[in-house]
C-alpha cells in the first residue's frame, strides 16, 4: 500500500508545523505591509518556456514538466520571479513605477530530498520593480533582515557578492553569455577549479585567469579589507570596478541606515539562477548549512519577456527552512486562539442544550467545543485539563430546569451555577 505514503519529497504538515508555517506567513504579510508591497497571486502552472528562460541549467533539469490535456508544455513553478516578471511585462506594463509586489505560496523543484530540501516548499517573495538605484537594493536587504528578526530567527548572516564583478571581467575577456552562465553554474556548486577550466576553454587571457584566481580567493567579514583586495584585482576591468562601487554604495546605505545586517563577502559566490545582473545574496544561520533565503538584482529579465528596460531587485525567503531555523533556535510560534470553553452534557437529554450553548458562545466569538465522544464527566474533565481548556460548562437537567449551567473555571479550580445568558460575559472577560 505504497500509496498511503506521501510521494517522495512531499510532506504533510501536521497541526504544530502548519501553525508555524502560518505564523511565518503572517509575519511575511506584516513585512509586506510595512514596506508597501502589494500581494499578487499567480498560477502554480505556467508555460515551461517562461519558467525555464533564465532559471539556470541546474534548476531547469529539476522542473516538474508535463504536457497538459490540451497539448501545452507546462511546468509547476520552481520560483516566483519569472511569473512576476511576466506580470510586469504584460498586465502591469503601464503601472507607474516603482512596483512593489509580494507573493507567498508553494513551489516545486525535483531536488534530492534531505533536511530542508523538499520537492514542494514555500517561499515568501518580494520584488521591487522599476529602480536601478542602490537605495532599492538596500531596501530589499533591510526588508530581509526585518523579516528574519520579526519571525525571531537570530544570528543571521548575509553572504553577498555582485555578479557584475565577474561578468565585467568575463565580458572584457570576450566570454559569451553561455560561457559566463556555465562558469557561474560551476561557482554555484563551489567548483572553483571547474570554473577556471571553463574560463580557460572560453579563451580568457593569462592575465584574466590570474585575476579570476586571485578574486576567487577573496572572502571574509571585514568589509574594508575585502573590498580593497577585490579592487586591487580589478585594475584592468573598469566595468567590474563599477560593479564593486555599486556594491559599496549599497552596503554604505545599509550600514548608515542602521540596518542590523551582518555581511559575509565572497568574491567566488554565484547563484544558480541566471537572470542576476547586480548584487546577489543568500541568508544563512549557524544552525543550518543551507540558505534560508536568497535574492538579488535582475535588470534584464522583464526586458527578455518584452516588457522593455525595467530594472528590478528582489528576495525570496524559504518558509520551510525558516521553520527549521526556528526549531533549531528554540523559537516557537505562539498558539493563536485556543478553545476556551468545553461544554459537557452530563446525560443524553442535555446533548441538544449543550449544542445550543456552543452555538450561542461562538456568536459571541468565544471558541467553544462540545464533548462529542459522550465520555463521562470525569474523563471529559481530565481531557479538558490536559488540553489547557480554561472553562468547562457542565449541562445537567437540574440546572437547566432553572435556566442555568455549572461553569467551572479550570485555571482557578472553582465552579458555580450561573444563568446561561451570563456565560459570554463571564467567559469572555
Ligand atoms: P532561490 O535561492 O532559488 O531564489 O530560493 C530562495 C529560497 O527558497 C532558498 O534560499 C531556500 O530557502 C528556499 N528553497 C529553494 N529550494 C528549496 C527546496 N528544494 N526546499 C526547501 N526550500 C527551498 C529564488 O527562488 C529567487 N526567485 C529569489 C529572488 C527573488 N531573486 C530575486 N527575486
Short mmCIF file of C-alpha atoms and ligand atoms in Angstrom, two decimals:
data_model
loop_
_atom_site.label_atom_id
_atom_site.label_comp_id
_atom_site.label_asym_id
_atom_site.label_seq_id
_atom_site.Cartn_x
_atom_site.Cartn_y
_atom_site.Cartn_z
CA UNK A 1 0.00 0.00 0.00
CA UNK A 2 2.68 2.43 -1.06
CA UNK A 3 0.04 5.00 -1.91
CA UNK A 4 -0.51 5.63 1.81
CA UNK A 5 2.90 7.26 1.99
CA UNK A 6 3.35 10.79 0.70
CA UNK A 7 5.18 10.95 -2.62
CA UNK A 8 8.95 11.23 -2.11
CA UNK A 9 9.90 14.84 -1.41
CA UNK A 10 6.31 15.80 -0.45
CA UNK A 11 5.29 16.35 3.17
CA UNK A 12 2.22 16.59 5.33
CA UNK A 13 2.33 19.49 7.74
CA UNK A 14 0.68 18.38 10.98
CA UNK A 15 -1.03 20.96 13.23
CA UNK A 16 2.13 22.07 15.04
CA UNK A 17 4.01 22.52 11.77
CA UNK A 18 1.12 24.15 9.94
CA UNK A 19 0.80 26.60 12.84
CA UNK A 20 4.45 27.62 12.49
CA UNK A 21 4.11 27.96 8.71
CA UNK A 22 1.06 30.21 9.09
CA UNK A 23 2.87 32.22 11.76
CA UNK A 24 5.70 32.89 9.31
CA UNK A 25 3.14 33.72 6.63
CA UNK A 26 1.53 36.24 8.97
CA UNK A 27 4.88 37.88 9.64
CA UNK A 28 5.62 37.88 5.88
CA UNK A 29 2.39 39.80 5.30
CA UNK A 30 3.21 42.19 8.10
CA UNK A 31 6.58 42.95 6.49
CA UNK A 32 4.88 43.36 3.08
CA UNK A 33 2.56 45.96 4.60
CA UNK A 34 5.34 47.70 6.49
CA UNK A 35 7.31 48.15 3.27
CA UNK A 36 4.36 48.77 0.97
CA UNK A 37 4.45 45.54 -1.08
CA UNK A 38 1.09 44.54 -2.54
CA UNK A 39 0.19 40.89 -2.84
CA UNK A 40 -0.27 39.21 -6.21
CA UNK A 41 -1.37 35.63 -6.71
CA UNK A 42 -0.03 33.94 -9.83
CA UNK A 43 -0.73 30.38 -11.04
CA UNK A 44 1.19 27.31 -9.91
CA UNK A 45 1.23 26.11 -13.53
CA UNK A 46 2.90 28.28 -16.17
CA UNK A 47 4.29 27.74 -19.67
CA UNK A 48 7.52 25.80 -19.46
CA UNK A 49 9.29 28.34 -21.67
CA UNK A 50 8.54 31.19 -19.29
CA UNK A 51 9.81 29.38 -16.22
CA UNK A 52 12.81 27.85 -17.98
CA UNK A 53 14.02 31.03 -19.69
CA UNK A 54 16.61 32.19 -17.14
CA UNK A 55 16.29 29.71 -14.32
CA UNK A 56 19.73 28.20 -14.97
CA UNK A 57 20.72 24.77 -16.18
CA UNK A 58 20.66 23.04 -12.80
CA UNK A 59 17.21 24.30 -11.81
CA UNK A 60 15.86 23.68 -15.33
CA UNK A 61 16.69 19.99 -15.03
CA UNK A 62 14.75 19.84 -11.80
CA UNK A 63 11.49 21.28 -13.02
CA UNK A 64 8.23 19.31 -12.97
CA UNK A 65 7.39 19.48 -16.67
CA UNK A 66 4.41 17.89 -18.37
CA UNK A 67 2.05 18.23 -21.25
CA UNK A 68 -1.49 19.16 -20.28
CA UNK A 69 -4.53 17.62 -21.97
CA UNK A 70 -4.55 20.49 -24.44
CA UNK A 71 -1.04 19.56 -25.58
CA UNK A 72 0.66 22.57 -23.93
CA UNK A 73 4.11 22.12 -22.45
CA UNK A 74 3.67 23.40 -18.93
CA UNK A 75 5.55 23.22 -15.63
CA UNK A 76 4.96 23.67 -11.92
CA UNK A 77 6.58 26.94 -10.87
CA UNK A 78 10.01 26.47 -9.26
CA UNK A 79 10.10 30.14 -8.17
CA UNK A 80 8.01 33.32 -8.30
CA UNK A 81 10.33 35.72 -10.07
CA UNK A 82 9.60 34.59 -13.65
CA UNK A 83 5.83 34.88 -13.04
CA UNK A 84 6.22 38.35 -11.53
CA UNK A 85 8.42 39.46 -14.47
CA UNK A 86 5.71 38.14 -16.82
CA UNK A 87 3.06 40.18 -14.98
CA UNK A 88 5.14 43.34 -15.15
CA UNK A 89 5.89 42.79 -18.85
CA UNK A 90 2.20 42.29 -19.66
CA UNK A 91 -0.78 43.14 -17.43
CA UNK A 92 1.11 45.60 -15.27
CA UNK A 93 3.19 47.11 -18.08
CA UNK A 94 1.57 50.52 -17.67
CA UNK A 95 1.54 50.57 -13.86
CA UNK A 96 3.54 53.50 -12.51
CA UNK A 97 6.97 52.57 -11.18
CA UNK A 98 8.16 51.59 -8.73
CA UNK A 99 6.02 48.50 -8.32
CA UNK A 100 6.39 46.57 -5.10
CA UNK A 101 4.96 43.05 -5.19
CA UNK A 102 4.66 40.31 -2.60
CA UNK A 103 3.74 36.65 -3.10
CA UNK A 104 3.59 33.64 -0.85
CA UNK A 105 2.88 30.05 -1.78
CA UNK A 106 4.20 26.65 -2.72
CA UNK A 107 6.85 25.92 -5.34
CA UNK A 108 8.14 22.73 -6.90
CA UNK A 109 11.66 21.52 -7.65
CA UNK A 110 12.76 17.94 -8.17
CA UNK A 111 15.62 18.37 -5.69
CA UNK A 112 17.17 15.42 -3.86
CA UNK A 113 15.14 15.28 -0.63
CA UNK A 114 17.09 15.88 2.55
CA UNK A 115 16.77 18.03 5.64
CA UNK A 116 15.50 21.41 4.47
CA UNK A 117 15.35 20.39 0.82
CA UNK A 118 11.94 19.30 -0.40
CA UNK A 119 10.21 18.92 -3.73
CA UNK A 120 7.33 21.07 -2.57
CA UNK A 121 8.32 24.05 -0.48
CA UNK A 122 7.16 27.57 0.35
CA UNK A 123 8.61 30.99 -0.27
CA UNK A 124 7.71 34.49 0.82
CA UNK A 125 8.80 36.56 -2.18
CA UNK A 126 9.28 40.31 -2.57
CA UNK A 127 10.11 42.16 -5.79
CA UNK A 128 10.88 45.88 -6.13
CA UNK A 129 10.48 46.81 -9.79
CA UNK A 130 11.46 49.90 -11.74
CA UNK A 131 14.52 51.27 -9.96
CA UNK A 132 18.18 50.52 -10.65
CA UNK A 133 19.31 52.70 -7.78
CA UNK A 134 21.26 51.40 -4.76
CA UNK A 135 18.51 52.51 -2.37
CA UNK A 136 16.26 49.87 -3.97
CA UNK A 137 18.84 47.13 -3.26
CA UNK A 138 19.29 48.50 0.26
CA UNK A 139 15.53 48.36 0.81
CA UNK A 140 15.40 44.67 -0.13
CA UNK A 141 18.26 43.91 2.27
CA UNK A 142 16.61 45.89 5.04
CA UNK A 143 13.32 44.06 4.41
CA UNK A 144 15.09 40.69 4.56
CA UNK A 145 16.71 41.49 7.88
CA UNK A 146 13.47 42.84 9.35
CA UNK A 147 11.64 39.70 8.27
CA UNK A 148 14.19 37.42 9.93
CA UNK A 149 14.08 39.45 13.15
CA UNK A 150 10.31 39.52 13.03
CA UNK A 151 9.97 35.71 13.00
CA UNK A 152 12.54 35.53 15.79
CA UNK A 153 15.43 33.94 13.85
CA UNK A 154 18.77 35.08 15.31
CA UNK A 155 22.42 35.25 14.23
CA UNK A 156 21.68 35.54 10.54
CA UNK A 157 24.39 36.37 8.04
CA UNK A 158 24.01 37.63 4.50
CA UNK A 159 26.52 36.13 2.12
CA UNK A 160 26.88 38.79 -0.53
CA UNK A 161 28.58 39.49 -3.85
CA UNK A 162 27.98 41.49 -7.01
CA UNK A 163 27.64 39.38 -10.14
CA UNK A 164 28.63 42.41 -12.23
CA UNK A 165 32.20 41.99 -10.98
CA UNK A 166 32.56 38.56 -12.57
CA UNK A 167 30.50 39.38 -15.63
CA UNK A 168 32.56 42.57 -16.08
CA UNK A 169 35.75 40.54 -16.24
CA UNK A 170 34.34 37.79 -18.45
CA UNK A 171 32.73 40.30 -20.82
CA UNK A 172 36.07 42.12 -21.28
CA UNK A 173 37.69 38.75 -21.89
CA UNK A 174 35.16 38.08 -24.65
CA UNK A 175 33.43 35.13 -22.95
CA UNK A 176 30.00 34.50 -24.48
CA UNK A 177 26.89 34.68 -22.29
CA UNK A 178 26.56 30.91 -22.44
CA UNK A 179 30.16 30.57 -21.33
CA UNK A 180 29.56 33.02 -18.48
CA UNK A 181 26.49 31.10 -17.36
CA UNK A 182 28.30 27.75 -17.49
CA UNK A 183 31.06 29.23 -15.31
CA UNK A 184 28.52 30.64 -12.82
CA UNK A 185 26.89 27.22 -12.55
CA UNK A 186 30.29 25.76 -11.54
CA UNK A 187 30.74 28.51 -8.96
CA UNK A 188 27.25 27.90 -7.60
CA UNK A 189 28.41 24.32 -6.98
CA UNK A 190 31.56 25.68 -5.27
CA UNK A 191 33.60 24.01 -8.00
CA UNK A 192 36.27 26.68 -8.38
CA UNK A 193 38.66 24.59 -10.45
CA UNK A 194 35.80 23.62 -12.79
CA UNK A 195 35.07 27.33 -13.19
CA UNK A 196 38.71 28.02 -14.04
CA UNK A 197 38.68 25.28 -16.68
CA UNK A 198 35.61 26.82 -18.31
CA UNK A 199 37.31 30.25 -18.28
CA UNK A 200 40.34 28.74 -20.00
CA UNK A 201 38.19 26.90 -22.55
CA UNK A 202 36.43 30.15 -23.40
CA UNK A 203 39.71 31.88 -24.19
CA UNK A 204 40.23 34.01 -21.08
CA UNK A 205 43.75 35.54 -21.27
CA UNK A 206 46.57 34.54 -18.94
CA UNK A 207 46.19 37.80 -17.06
CA UNK A 208 42.44 37.22 -16.89
CA UNK A 209 42.93 33.77 -15.41
CA UNK A 210 45.30 35.22 -12.80
CA UNK A 211 42.70 37.85 -11.93
CA UNK A 212 39.97 35.22 -11.53
CA UNK A 213 42.22 33.05 -9.39
CA UNK A 214 43.06 35.98 -7.11
CA UNK A 215 39.46 37.07 -6.99
CA UNK A 216 38.16 33.62 -6.07
CA UNK A 217 40.39 33.52 -3.01
CA UNK A 218 38.85 36.68 -1.51
CA UNK A 219 36.25 36.26 1.20
CA UNK A 220 35.58 37.40 4.75
CA UNK A 221 33.63 39.63 7.13
CA UNK A 222 35.99 42.57 7.06
CA UNK A 223 34.36 44.80 4.53
CA UNK A 224 37.22 47.32 4.13
CA UNK A 225 39.79 44.61 3.59
CA UNK A 226 37.65 42.55 1.21
CA UNK A 227 36.64 45.48 -0.99
CA UNK A 228 40.22 46.80 -1.04
CA UNK A 229 41.53 43.39 -2.14
CA UNK A 230 38.82 42.95 -4.78
CA UNK A 231 39.53 46.48 -6.03
CA UNK A 232 43.23 45.64 -6.43
CA UNK A 233 42.48 42.64 -8.65
CA UNK A 234 40.27 44.69 -10.98
CA UNK A 235 42.72 47.28 -12.32
CA UNK A 236 42.17 46.30 -15.95
CA UNK A 237 38.43 45.81 -15.76
CA UNK A 238 36.52 49.11 -15.50
CA UNK A 239 33.02 47.53 -15.70
CA UNK A 240 33.89 45.15 -12.87
CA UNK A 241 35.22 48.10 -10.85
CA UNK A 242 31.97 49.93 -11.41
CA UNK A 243 30.10 46.89 -10.07
CA UNK A 244 32.28 46.91 -6.95
CA UNK A 245 31.48 50.60 -6.47
CA UNK A 246 27.79 49.77 -6.72
CA UNK A 247 28.16 47.05 -4.07
CA UNK A 248 29.97 49.54 -1.85
CA UNK A 249 27.24 52.12 -2.21
CA UNK A 250 24.56 49.60 -1.27
CA UNK A 251 26.47 48.43 1.80
CA UNK A 252 27.03 52.07 2.84
CA UNK A 253 23.30 52.74 2.68
CA UNK A 254 22.50 49.63 4.70
CA UNK A 255 25.16 50.44 7.31
CA UNK A 256 24.35 54.16 7.58
CA UNK A 257 20.65 53.33 7.78
CA UNK A 258 21.31 51.31 10.93
CA UNK A 259 20.06 48.01 9.46
CA UNK A 260 21.21 45.19 11.67
CA UNK A 261 22.78 43.14 8.82
CA UNK A 262 25.89 41.01 9.20
CA UNK A 263 27.61 40.51 5.86
CA UNK A 264 29.99 37.87 4.64
CA UNK A 265 31.67 38.82 1.37
CA UNK A 266 32.64 36.06 -1.01
CA UNK A 267 34.02 37.01 -4.43
CA UNK A 268 33.53 33.50 -5.86
CA UNK A 269 29.87 33.39 -4.82
CA UNK A 270 27.41 32.98 -7.72
CA UNK A 271 23.79 31.83 -7.82
CA UNK A 272 22.26 29.10 -9.94
CA UNK A 273 19.59 31.43 -11.35
CA UNK A 274 20.85 33.11 -14.49
CA UNK A 275 18.95 36.37 -14.50
CA UNK A 276 21.04 38.23 -11.93
CA UNK A 277 22.92 41.32 -13.06
CA UNK A 278 23.82 43.11 -9.80
CA UNK A 279 24.08 42.28 -6.11
CA UNK A 280 23.34 38.71 -5.13
CA UNK A 281 22.92 37.42 -1.61
CA UNK A 282 21.91 34.42 0.44
CA UNK A 283 20.84 34.24 4.06
CA UNK A 284 22.41 31.77 6.48
CA UNK A 285 22.00 30.87 10.14
CA UNK A 286 24.66 28.91 12.08
CA UNK A 287 22.28 26.01 12.75
CA UNK A 288 21.79 25.15 9.03
CA UNK A 289 24.28 24.77 6.21
CA UNK A 290 21.69 25.57 3.54
CA UNK A 291 20.41 29.05 2.75
CA UNK A 292 17.15 30.22 4.32
CA UNK A 293 16.74 32.90 1.68
CA UNK A 294 18.24 34.32 -1.45
CA UNK A 295 17.88 37.22 -3.82
CA UNK A 296 19.49 39.85 -5.95
CA UNK A 297 19.17 42.32 -8.78
CA UNK A 298 17.94 41.29 -12.23
CA UNK A 299 17.75 44.20 -14.67
CA UNK A 300 17.13 42.28 -17.92
CA UNK A 301 14.50 39.65 -17.20
CA UNK A 302 11.45 41.86 -17.72
CA UNK A 303 13.04 43.07 -20.98
CA UNK A 304 13.55 39.48 -22.13
CA UNK A 305 9.79 39.00 -21.68
CA UNK A 306 9.13 42.04 -23.85
CA UNK A 307 8.49 44.48 -21.02
CA UNK A 308 11.18 46.98 -22.01
CA UNK A 309 14.02 48.27 -19.93
CA UNK A 310 12.70 47.68 -16.41
CA UNK A 311 15.27 47.01 -13.69
CA UNK A 312 14.30 45.01 -10.61
CA UNK A 313 15.61 43.57 -7.38
CA UNK A 314 14.04 41.03 -5.04
CA UNK A 315 14.34 38.32 -2.44
CA UNK A 316 12.66 35.06 -1.51
CA UNK A 317 12.74 33.63 2.00
CA UNK A 318 12.33 29.87 2.26
CA UNK A 319 9.47 29.33 4.69
CA UNK A 320 10.26 25.63 5.31
CA UNK A 321 13.87 26.45 6.14
CA UNK A 322 12.82 29.30 8.40
CA UNK A 323 10.66 26.74 10.21
CA UNK A 324 13.74 24.56 10.68
CA UNK A 325 15.85 27.51 11.80
CA UNK A 326 13.20 28.47 14.37
CA UNK A 327 13.08 24.91 15.66
CA UNK A 328 16.86 24.66 15.97
CA UNK A 329 16.98 28.01 17.75
CA UNK A 330 14.15 27.08 20.10
CA UNK A 331 11.76 29.74 18.77
CA UNK A 332 8.12 28.67 18.80
CA UNK A 333 5.14 30.29 17.14
CA UNK A 334 2.56 31.46 19.64
CA UNK A 335 -0.60 29.38 19.89
CA UNK A 336 -3.12 31.78 18.43
CA UNK A 337 -6.53 31.02 19.84
CA UNK A 338 -7.24 28.00 21.94
CA UNK A 339 -10.58 26.57 22.84
CA UNK A 340 -11.83 28.47 25.85
CA UNK A 341 -15.00 26.57 26.61
CA UNK A 342 -15.73 22.86 26.57
CA UNK A 343 -19.41 22.03 27.03
CA UNK A 344 -20.18 18.68 28.59
CA UNK A 345 -23.73 17.32 28.69
CA UNK A 346 -23.99 15.08 31.74
CA UNK A 347 -26.59 12.87 30.06
CA UNK A 348 -28.17 12.27 26.67
CA UNK A 349 -31.17 14.54 27.37
CA UNK A 350 -28.83 17.52 27.52
CA UNK A 351 -26.96 16.94 24.26
CA UNK A 352 -29.13 19.43 22.42
CA UNK A 353 -28.81 22.03 25.22
CA UNK A 354 -25.03 21.64 25.12
CA UNK A 355 -25.03 22.04 21.37
CA UNK A 356 -27.24 25.14 21.61
CA UNK A 357 -24.90 26.75 24.17
CA UNK A 358 -21.89 26.12 21.91
CA UNK A 359 -23.67 27.87 19.00
CA UNK A 360 -24.52 30.83 21.24
CA UNK A 361 -20.95 31.19 22.61
CA UNK A 362 -19.39 31.19 19.14
CA UNK A 363 -21.75 34.02 18.18
CA UNK A 364 -20.00 35.98 20.94
CA UNK A 365 -16.66 34.97 19.38
CA UNK A 366 -15.83 32.62 22.22
CA UNK A 367 -14.08 29.48 20.89
CA UNK A 368 -16.23 26.62 22.10
CA UNK A 369 -16.36 22.88 21.68
CA UNK A 370 -18.93 20.24 22.66
CA UNK A 371 -17.85 16.93 24.18
CA UNK A 372 -18.80 14.81 21.17
CA UNK A 373 -17.35 11.50 22.34
CA UNK A 374 -20.07 11.13 25.00
CA UNK A 375 -17.44 10.48 27.65
CA UNK A 376 -18.38 10.53 31.30
CA UNK A 377 -17.88 13.77 33.24
CA UNK A 378 -14.64 12.83 34.96
CA UNK A 379 -12.94 11.60 31.78
CA UNK A 380 -14.10 14.65 29.86
CA UNK A 381 -12.79 16.91 32.66
CA UNK A 382 -9.38 15.30 32.74
CA UNK A 383 -9.17 15.62 28.96
CA UNK A 384 -10.06 19.32 29.30
CA UNK A 385 -7.30 19.91 31.84
CA UNK A 386 -4.75 18.04 29.65
CA UNK A 387 -5.65 20.36 26.79
CA UNK A 388 -5.45 23.53 28.90
CA UNK A 389 -9.06 24.43 28.31
CA UNK A 390 -9.90 27.40 30.50
CA UNK A 391 -13.63 26.89 31.11
CA UNK A 392 -15.84 23.83 31.28
CA UNK A 393 -19.61 24.17 31.14
CA UNK A 394 -21.46 21.26 32.66
CA UNK A 395 -25.00 20.90 31.38
CA UNK A 396 -27.23 18.93 33.80
CA UNK A 397 -31.00 18.59 33.98
CA UNK A 398 -31.39 20.20 37.43
CA UNK A 399 -29.56 23.42 36.49
CA UNK A 400 -31.18 23.55 33.05
CA UNK A 401 -34.61 23.50 34.67
CA UNK A 402 -33.60 26.82 36.29
CA UNK A 403 -32.06 28.22 33.07
CA UNK A 404 -28.59 27.64 34.45
CA UNK A 405 -25.44 25.58 33.90
CA UNK A 406 -22.38 24.88 36.02
CA UNK A 407 -19.36 26.90 34.93
CA UNK A 408 -16.02 25.53 36.06
CA UNK A 409 -13.02 27.81 35.83
CA UNK A 410 -10.20 25.32 35.21
CA UNK A 411 -7.41 27.76 35.99
CA UNK A 412 -8.78 28.76 39.39
CA UNK A 413 -10.39 25.40 40.12
CA UNK A 414 -13.71 26.98 41.21
CA UNK A 415 -17.18 26.27 39.94
CA UNK A 416 -20.58 27.93 40.24
CA UNK A 417 -24.07 27.62 38.80
CA UNK A 418 -24.78 30.61 36.56
CA UNK A 419 -27.52 31.75 34.19
CA UNK A 420 -26.92 30.69 30.55
CA UNK A 421 -27.22 34.28 29.34
CA UNK A 422 -24.41 35.34 31.70
CA UNK A 423 -21.93 32.85 30.18
CA UNK A 424 -20.47 35.12 27.44
CA UNK A 425 -19.70 37.88 29.95
CA UNK A 426 -18.18 35.53 32.44
CA UNK A 427 -16.02 33.61 29.94
CA UNK A 428 -15.22 36.40 27.52
CA UNK A 429 -13.67 38.68 30.13
P1 LIG B 1 16.43 30.63 -4.56
O1 LIG B 1 17.73 30.87 -3.89
O2 LIG B 1 16.39 29.60 -5.63
O3 LIG B 1 15.94 32.03 -5.12
O4 LIG B 1 15.36 30.24 -3.48
C1 LIG B 1 15.13 31.07 -2.35
C2 LIG B 1 14.96 30.22 -1.11
O5 LIG B 1 13.95 29.22 -1.31
C3 LIG B 1 16.19 29.42 -0.74
O6 LIG B 1 17.13 30.21 -0.05
C4 LIG B 1 15.59 28.35 0.16
O7 LIG B 1 15.40 28.85 1.47
C5 LIG B 1 14.24 28.11 -0.49
N1 LIG B 1 14.33 26.87 -1.28
C6 LIG B 1 14.80 26.72 -2.53
N2 LIG B 1 14.72 25.42 -2.91
C7 LIG B 1 14.20 24.74 -1.87
C8 LIG B 1 13.87 23.36 -1.63
N3 LIG B 1 14.05 22.42 -2.54
N4 LIG B 1 13.35 23.02 -0.42
C9 LIG B 1 13.14 23.97 0.54
N5 LIG B 1 13.42 25.28 0.36
C10 LIG B 1 13.95 25.66 -0.82
C11 LIG B 1 14.79 32.22 -5.83
O8 LIG B 1 13.92 31.39 -5.93
C12 LIG B 1 14.68 33.59 -6.44
N6 LIG B 1 13.44 33.63 -7.21
C13 LIG B 1 14.73 34.67 -5.37
C14 LIG B 1 14.60 36.04 -5.93
C15 LIG B 1 13.51 36.83 -5.88
N7 LIG B 1 15.55 36.71 -6.58
C16 LIG B 1 15.05 37.89 -6.95
N8 LIG B 1 13.81 37.95 -6.55
#
